[in-house]
Short mmCIF file of C-alpha atoms in Angstrom, two decimals:
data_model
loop_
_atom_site.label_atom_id
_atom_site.label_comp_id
_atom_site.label_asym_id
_atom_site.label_seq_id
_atom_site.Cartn_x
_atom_site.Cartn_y
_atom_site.Cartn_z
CA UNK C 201 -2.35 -9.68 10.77
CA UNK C 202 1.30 -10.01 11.90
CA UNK C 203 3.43 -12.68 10.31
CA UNK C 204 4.08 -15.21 13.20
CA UNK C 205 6.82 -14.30 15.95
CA UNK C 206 10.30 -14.89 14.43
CA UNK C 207 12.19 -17.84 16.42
CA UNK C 208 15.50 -16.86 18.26
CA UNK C 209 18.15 -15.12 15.90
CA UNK C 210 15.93 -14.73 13.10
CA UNK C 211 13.70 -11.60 11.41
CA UNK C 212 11.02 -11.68 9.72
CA UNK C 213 10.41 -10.31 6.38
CA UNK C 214 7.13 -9.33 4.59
CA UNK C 215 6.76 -9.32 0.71
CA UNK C 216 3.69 -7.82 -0.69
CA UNK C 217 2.29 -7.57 -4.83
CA UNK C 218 5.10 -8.34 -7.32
CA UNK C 219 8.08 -9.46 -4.26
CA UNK C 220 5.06 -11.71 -2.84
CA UNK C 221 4.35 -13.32 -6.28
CA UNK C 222 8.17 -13.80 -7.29
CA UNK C 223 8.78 -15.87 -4.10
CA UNK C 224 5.65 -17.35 -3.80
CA UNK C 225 5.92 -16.04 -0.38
CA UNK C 226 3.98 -13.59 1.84
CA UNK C 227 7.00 -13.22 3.78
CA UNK C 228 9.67 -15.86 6.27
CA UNK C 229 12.07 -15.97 8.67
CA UNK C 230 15.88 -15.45 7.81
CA UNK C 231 18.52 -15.61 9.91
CA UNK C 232 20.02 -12.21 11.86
CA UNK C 233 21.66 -9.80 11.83
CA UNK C 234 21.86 -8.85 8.24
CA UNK C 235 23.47 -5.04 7.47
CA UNK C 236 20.31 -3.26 5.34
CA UNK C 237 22.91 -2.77 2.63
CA UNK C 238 23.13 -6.04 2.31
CA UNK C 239 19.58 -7.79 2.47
CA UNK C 240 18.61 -7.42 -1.47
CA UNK C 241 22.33 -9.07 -2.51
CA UNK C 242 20.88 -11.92 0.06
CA UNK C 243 17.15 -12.14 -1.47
CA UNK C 244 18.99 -12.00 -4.74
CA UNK C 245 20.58 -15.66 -3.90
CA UNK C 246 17.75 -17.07 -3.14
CA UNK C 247 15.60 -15.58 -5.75
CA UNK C 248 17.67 -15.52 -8.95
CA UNK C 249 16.41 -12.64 -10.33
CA UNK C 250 14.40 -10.49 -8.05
CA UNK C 251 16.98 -7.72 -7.77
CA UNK C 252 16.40 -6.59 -11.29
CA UNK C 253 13.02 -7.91 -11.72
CA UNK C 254 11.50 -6.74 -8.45
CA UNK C 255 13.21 -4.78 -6.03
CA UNK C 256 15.14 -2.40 -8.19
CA UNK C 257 11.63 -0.33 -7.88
CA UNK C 258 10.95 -1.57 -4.20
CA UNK C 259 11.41 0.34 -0.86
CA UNK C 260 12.54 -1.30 2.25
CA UNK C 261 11.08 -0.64 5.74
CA UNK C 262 12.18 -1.96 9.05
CA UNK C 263 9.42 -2.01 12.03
CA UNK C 264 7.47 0.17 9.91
CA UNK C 265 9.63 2.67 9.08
CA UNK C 266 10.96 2.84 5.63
CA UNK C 267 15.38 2.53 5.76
CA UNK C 268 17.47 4.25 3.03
CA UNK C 269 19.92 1.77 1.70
CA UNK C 270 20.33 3.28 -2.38
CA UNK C 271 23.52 4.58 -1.95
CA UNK C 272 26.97 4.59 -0.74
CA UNK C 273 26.22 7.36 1.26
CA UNK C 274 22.67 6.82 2.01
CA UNK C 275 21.40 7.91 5.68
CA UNK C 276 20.62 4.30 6.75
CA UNK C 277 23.66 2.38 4.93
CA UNK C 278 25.10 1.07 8.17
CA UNK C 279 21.50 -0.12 9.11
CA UNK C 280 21.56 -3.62 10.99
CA UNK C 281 18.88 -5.87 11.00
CA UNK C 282 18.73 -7.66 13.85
CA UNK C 283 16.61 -10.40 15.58
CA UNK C 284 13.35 -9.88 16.10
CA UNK C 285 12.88 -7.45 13.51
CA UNK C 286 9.93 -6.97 10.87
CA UNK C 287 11.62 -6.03 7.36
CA UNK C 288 9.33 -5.36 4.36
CA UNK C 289 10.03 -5.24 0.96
CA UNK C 290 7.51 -2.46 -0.34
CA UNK C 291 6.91 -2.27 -4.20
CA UNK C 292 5.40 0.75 -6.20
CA UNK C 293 1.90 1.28 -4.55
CA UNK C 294 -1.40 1.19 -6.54
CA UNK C 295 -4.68 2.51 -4.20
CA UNK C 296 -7.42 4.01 -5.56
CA UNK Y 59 22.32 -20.54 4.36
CA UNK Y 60 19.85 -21.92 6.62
CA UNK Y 61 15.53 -20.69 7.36
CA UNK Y 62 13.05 -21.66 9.06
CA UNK Y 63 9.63 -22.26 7.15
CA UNK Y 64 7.21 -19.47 6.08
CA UNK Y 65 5.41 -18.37 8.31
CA UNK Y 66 1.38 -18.25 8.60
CA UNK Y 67 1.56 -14.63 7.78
CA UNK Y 68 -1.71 -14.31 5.64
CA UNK Y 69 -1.20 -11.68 2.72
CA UNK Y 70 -3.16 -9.26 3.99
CA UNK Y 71 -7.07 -9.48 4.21
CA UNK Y 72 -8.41 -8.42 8.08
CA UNK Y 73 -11.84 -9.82 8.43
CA UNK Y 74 -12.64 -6.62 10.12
CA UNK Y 75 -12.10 -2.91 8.87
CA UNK Y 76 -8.89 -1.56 10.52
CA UNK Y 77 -9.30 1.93 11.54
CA UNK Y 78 -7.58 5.42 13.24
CA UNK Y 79 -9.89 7.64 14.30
CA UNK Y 80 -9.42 11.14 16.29
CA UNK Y 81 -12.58 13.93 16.43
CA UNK Y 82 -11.20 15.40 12.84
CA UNK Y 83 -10.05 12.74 11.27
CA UNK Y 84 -10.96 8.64 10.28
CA UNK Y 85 -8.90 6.64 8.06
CA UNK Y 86 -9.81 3.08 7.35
CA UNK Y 87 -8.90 -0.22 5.69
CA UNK Y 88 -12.20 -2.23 5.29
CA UNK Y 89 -12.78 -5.81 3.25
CA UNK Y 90 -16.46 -4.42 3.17
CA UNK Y 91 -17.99 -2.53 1.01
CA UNK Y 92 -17.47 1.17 1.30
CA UNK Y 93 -20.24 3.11 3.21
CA UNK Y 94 -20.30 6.61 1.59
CA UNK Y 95 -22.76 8.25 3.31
CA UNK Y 96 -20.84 7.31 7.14
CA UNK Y 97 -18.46 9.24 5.88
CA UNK Y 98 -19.90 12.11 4.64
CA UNK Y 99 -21.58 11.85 7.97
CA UNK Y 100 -18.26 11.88 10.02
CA UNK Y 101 -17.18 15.32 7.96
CA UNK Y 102 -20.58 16.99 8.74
CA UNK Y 103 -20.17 20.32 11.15
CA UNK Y 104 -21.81 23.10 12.31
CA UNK Y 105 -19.01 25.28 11.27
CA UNK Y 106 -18.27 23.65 7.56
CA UNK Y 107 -20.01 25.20 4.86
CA UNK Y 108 -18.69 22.44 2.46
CA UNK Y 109 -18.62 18.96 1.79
CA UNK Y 110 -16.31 17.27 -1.13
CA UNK Y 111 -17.04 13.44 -1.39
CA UNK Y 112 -14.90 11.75 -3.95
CA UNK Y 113 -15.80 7.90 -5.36
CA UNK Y 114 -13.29 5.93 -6.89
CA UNK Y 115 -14.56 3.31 -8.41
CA UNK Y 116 -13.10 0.50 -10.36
CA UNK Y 117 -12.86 0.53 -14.21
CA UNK Y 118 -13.43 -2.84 -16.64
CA UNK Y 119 -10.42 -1.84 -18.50
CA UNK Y 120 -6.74 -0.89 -18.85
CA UNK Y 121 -4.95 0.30 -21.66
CA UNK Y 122 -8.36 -0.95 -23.59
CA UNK Y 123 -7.66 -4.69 -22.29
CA UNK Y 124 -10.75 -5.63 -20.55
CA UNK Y 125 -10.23 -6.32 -16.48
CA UNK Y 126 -12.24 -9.01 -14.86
CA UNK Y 127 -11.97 -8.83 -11.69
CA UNK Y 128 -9.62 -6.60 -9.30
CA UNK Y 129 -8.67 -6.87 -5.84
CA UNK Y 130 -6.29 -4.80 -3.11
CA UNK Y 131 -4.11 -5.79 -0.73
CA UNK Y 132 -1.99 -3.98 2.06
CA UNK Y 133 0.85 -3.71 4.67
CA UNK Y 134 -2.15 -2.54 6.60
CA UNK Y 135 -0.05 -1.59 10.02
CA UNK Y 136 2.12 1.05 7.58
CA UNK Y 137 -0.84 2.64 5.38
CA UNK Y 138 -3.33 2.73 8.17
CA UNK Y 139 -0.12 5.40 9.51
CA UNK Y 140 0.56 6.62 6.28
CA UNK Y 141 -3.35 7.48 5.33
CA UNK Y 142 -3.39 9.30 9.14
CA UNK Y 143 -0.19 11.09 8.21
CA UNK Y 144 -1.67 12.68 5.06
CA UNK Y 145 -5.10 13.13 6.39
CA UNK Y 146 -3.43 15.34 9.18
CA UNK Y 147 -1.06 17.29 6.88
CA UNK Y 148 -3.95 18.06 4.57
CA UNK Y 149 -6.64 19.32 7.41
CA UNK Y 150 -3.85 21.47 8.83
CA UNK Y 151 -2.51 22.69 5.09
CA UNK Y 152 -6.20 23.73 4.08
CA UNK Y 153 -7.64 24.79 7.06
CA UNK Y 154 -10.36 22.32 6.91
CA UNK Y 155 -12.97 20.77 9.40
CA UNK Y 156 -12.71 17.08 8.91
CA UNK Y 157 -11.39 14.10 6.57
CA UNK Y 158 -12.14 10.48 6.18
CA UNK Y 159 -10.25 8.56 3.77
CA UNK Y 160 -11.41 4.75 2.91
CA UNK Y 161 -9.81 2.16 1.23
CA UNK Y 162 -11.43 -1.46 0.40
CA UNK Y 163 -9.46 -4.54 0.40
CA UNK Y 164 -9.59 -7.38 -1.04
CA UNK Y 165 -11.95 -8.41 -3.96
CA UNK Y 166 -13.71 -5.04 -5.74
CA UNK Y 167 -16.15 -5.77 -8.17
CA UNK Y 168 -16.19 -3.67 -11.65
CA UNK Y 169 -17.97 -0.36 -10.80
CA UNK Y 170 -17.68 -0.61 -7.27
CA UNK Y 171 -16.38 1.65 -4.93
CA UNK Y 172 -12.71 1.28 -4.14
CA UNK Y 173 -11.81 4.72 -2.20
CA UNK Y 174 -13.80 7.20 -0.55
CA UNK Y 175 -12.76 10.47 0.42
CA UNK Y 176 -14.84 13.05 2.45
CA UNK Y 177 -13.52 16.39 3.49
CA UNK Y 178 -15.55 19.06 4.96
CA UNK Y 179 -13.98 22.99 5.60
CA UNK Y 180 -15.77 26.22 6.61
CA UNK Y 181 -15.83 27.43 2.32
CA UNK Y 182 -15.95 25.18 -0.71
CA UNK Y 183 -12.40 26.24 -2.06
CA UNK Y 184 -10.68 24.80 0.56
CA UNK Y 185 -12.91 21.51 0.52
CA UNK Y 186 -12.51 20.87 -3.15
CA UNK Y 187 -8.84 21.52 -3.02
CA UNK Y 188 -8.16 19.35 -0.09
CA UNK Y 189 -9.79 16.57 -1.61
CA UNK Y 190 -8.25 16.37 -4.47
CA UNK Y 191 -4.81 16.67 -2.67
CA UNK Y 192 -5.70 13.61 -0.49
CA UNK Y 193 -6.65 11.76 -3.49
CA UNK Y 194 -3.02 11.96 -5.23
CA UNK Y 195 -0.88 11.95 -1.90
CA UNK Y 196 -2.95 8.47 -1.13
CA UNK Y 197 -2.61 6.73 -4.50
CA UNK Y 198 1.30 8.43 -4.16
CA UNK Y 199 2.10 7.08 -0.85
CA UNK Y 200 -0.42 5.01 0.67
CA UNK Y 201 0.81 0.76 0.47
CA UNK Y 202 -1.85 -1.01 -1.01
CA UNK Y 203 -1.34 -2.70 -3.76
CA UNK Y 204 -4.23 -3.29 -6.31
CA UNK Y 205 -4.11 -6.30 -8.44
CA UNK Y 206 -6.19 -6.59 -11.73
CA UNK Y 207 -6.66 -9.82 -13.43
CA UNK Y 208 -7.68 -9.42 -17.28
CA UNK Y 209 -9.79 -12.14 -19.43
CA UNK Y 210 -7.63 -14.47 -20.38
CA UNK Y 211 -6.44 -15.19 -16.28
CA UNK Y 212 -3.51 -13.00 -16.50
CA UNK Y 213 -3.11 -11.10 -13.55
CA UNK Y 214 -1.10 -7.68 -13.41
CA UNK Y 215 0.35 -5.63 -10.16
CA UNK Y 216 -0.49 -2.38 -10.80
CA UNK Y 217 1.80 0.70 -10.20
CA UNK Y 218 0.34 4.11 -9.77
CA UNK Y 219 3.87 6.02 -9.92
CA UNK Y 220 4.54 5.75 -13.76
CA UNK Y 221 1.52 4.23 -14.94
CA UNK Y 222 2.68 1.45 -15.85
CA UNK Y 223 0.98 -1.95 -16.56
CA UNK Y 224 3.34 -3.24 -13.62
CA UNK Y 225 4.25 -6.79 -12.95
CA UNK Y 226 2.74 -9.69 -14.70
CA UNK Y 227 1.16 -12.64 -11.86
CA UNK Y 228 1.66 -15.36 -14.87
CA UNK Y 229 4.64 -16.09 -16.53
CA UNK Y 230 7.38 -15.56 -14.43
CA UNK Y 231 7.68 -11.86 -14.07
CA UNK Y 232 8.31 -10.04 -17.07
CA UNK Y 233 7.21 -6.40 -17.07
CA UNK Y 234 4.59 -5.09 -19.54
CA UNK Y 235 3.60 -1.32 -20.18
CA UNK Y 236 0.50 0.27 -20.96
CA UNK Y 237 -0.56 3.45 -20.96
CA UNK Y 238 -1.39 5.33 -17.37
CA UNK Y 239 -4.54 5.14 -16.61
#
């Protein structure tokens, strides 16, 4: 179920629904530490696009606990991401 | 900037049902289909008077486009803790006996069962109240994603939050609306 073990000085992130079919991805390795703040300006560079299209509606959780980047003064805005880590880039939900 | 390749992280299906399960309370992920009378069996006590059981099942349409075939995937390590969280809030907020929530992944045929949610409390207020409270506060929080494909191939990422078509699979990403269903 896990994504494979990142390799030394990397995290791993996870992209389910909508993030998962804009990358064509179910998730990678990138290269840490990242700050939080900064991880959808990062995705955006790779993924021309998916800020706007994708993760403007997406939450963000790191080892399974979701991290509050929105805002200047957001709780989590000084948030590393560091090796080893599992990010995830949650969008909207739809059970039921 | 430099990355290593993808990894084999596969998207999400367990072969086997993924489960929490305490004496009150069983939440469950399952790529099987969903067994309603286990848990309608797990909610059974002496001291319940009551029994909810809600079906979901899945509908051949949205926004009067028909839906061919619909499947569900999951960060199943976060919703099998966000499913316990809410089943535990909502025995403790209603006073009830027991709760099982269960959610299928993968493929879902038309018509078949999706979600099933069993609650049992000492008097039928409570019961009916509680399930219908663990209904919303799942498709609210719970990540799973559900993804219907119409006729015609085009698939659509569904969002429960504004009932919104969601994200189109085909096509590069554009977002269409329809009306919440």
């Amino acid at each position: 179920m896990a994504p494979a073990k990142a390799p030394a000085g990397h995290f791993s992130i996870l992209y389910f629904a909508a993030a998962s079919t804009f990358t064509g991805k179910t998730g990678e390795h990138l290269p840490a530490p990242v700050r939080a703040r900064g991880l959808f300006a990062l995705l955006e560079e790779r993924y021309p696009g998916i800020k706007d299209k994708v993760l403007s509606s997406c939450a963000l959780t790191v080892n399974l606990e979701y991290v509050d980047v929105g805002e200047d003064d957001a709780e989590d805005a000084d948030r590393q991401i560091g090796e080893g880590d599992e990010v995830a880039i949650i969008p909207p939900v739809s059970s039921g | 900037m430099s990355t290593t390749e993808p990894p084999t992280y596969n998207p999400s299906i367990p072969s086997d049902p993924i489960t929490k399960t305490t004496p009150t309370i069983h939440v469950e992920l399952t790529p099987h289909n969903l067994d309603t009378l286990s848990a309608t069996r797990f909610v059974r006590s002496p001291s319940a008077g009551a029994t909810v059981l809600f079906i979901g099942t899945t509908r051949d349409s949205f926004a009067n486009q028909p839906v061919s075939s619909l499947s569900y995937t999951s960060y199943a390590p976060l919703a099998i803790s966000t499913l316990y969280r809410i089943a535990n809030e909502i025995l403790t907020k209603h006073a009830c006996t027991k709760i099982a929530i269960v959610h299928k992944l993968g493929e879902c045929p038309i018509g078949e069962e999706s979600i099933v949610i069993a609650v049992s409390a000492p008097h039928r207020q409570a019961a009916w109240r509680a399930g219908e409270e663990a209904l919303e506060e799942t498709k609210e929080k719970a990540e799973i994603w559900k993804l219907e494909r119409f006729e015609g191939g085009e698939g659509v990422w569904r969002a429960n939050r504004d009932g919104k078509m969601g994200f189109r699979v085909d096509g590069g990403g554009g977002g269409g609306e329809g009306k919440g269903g």
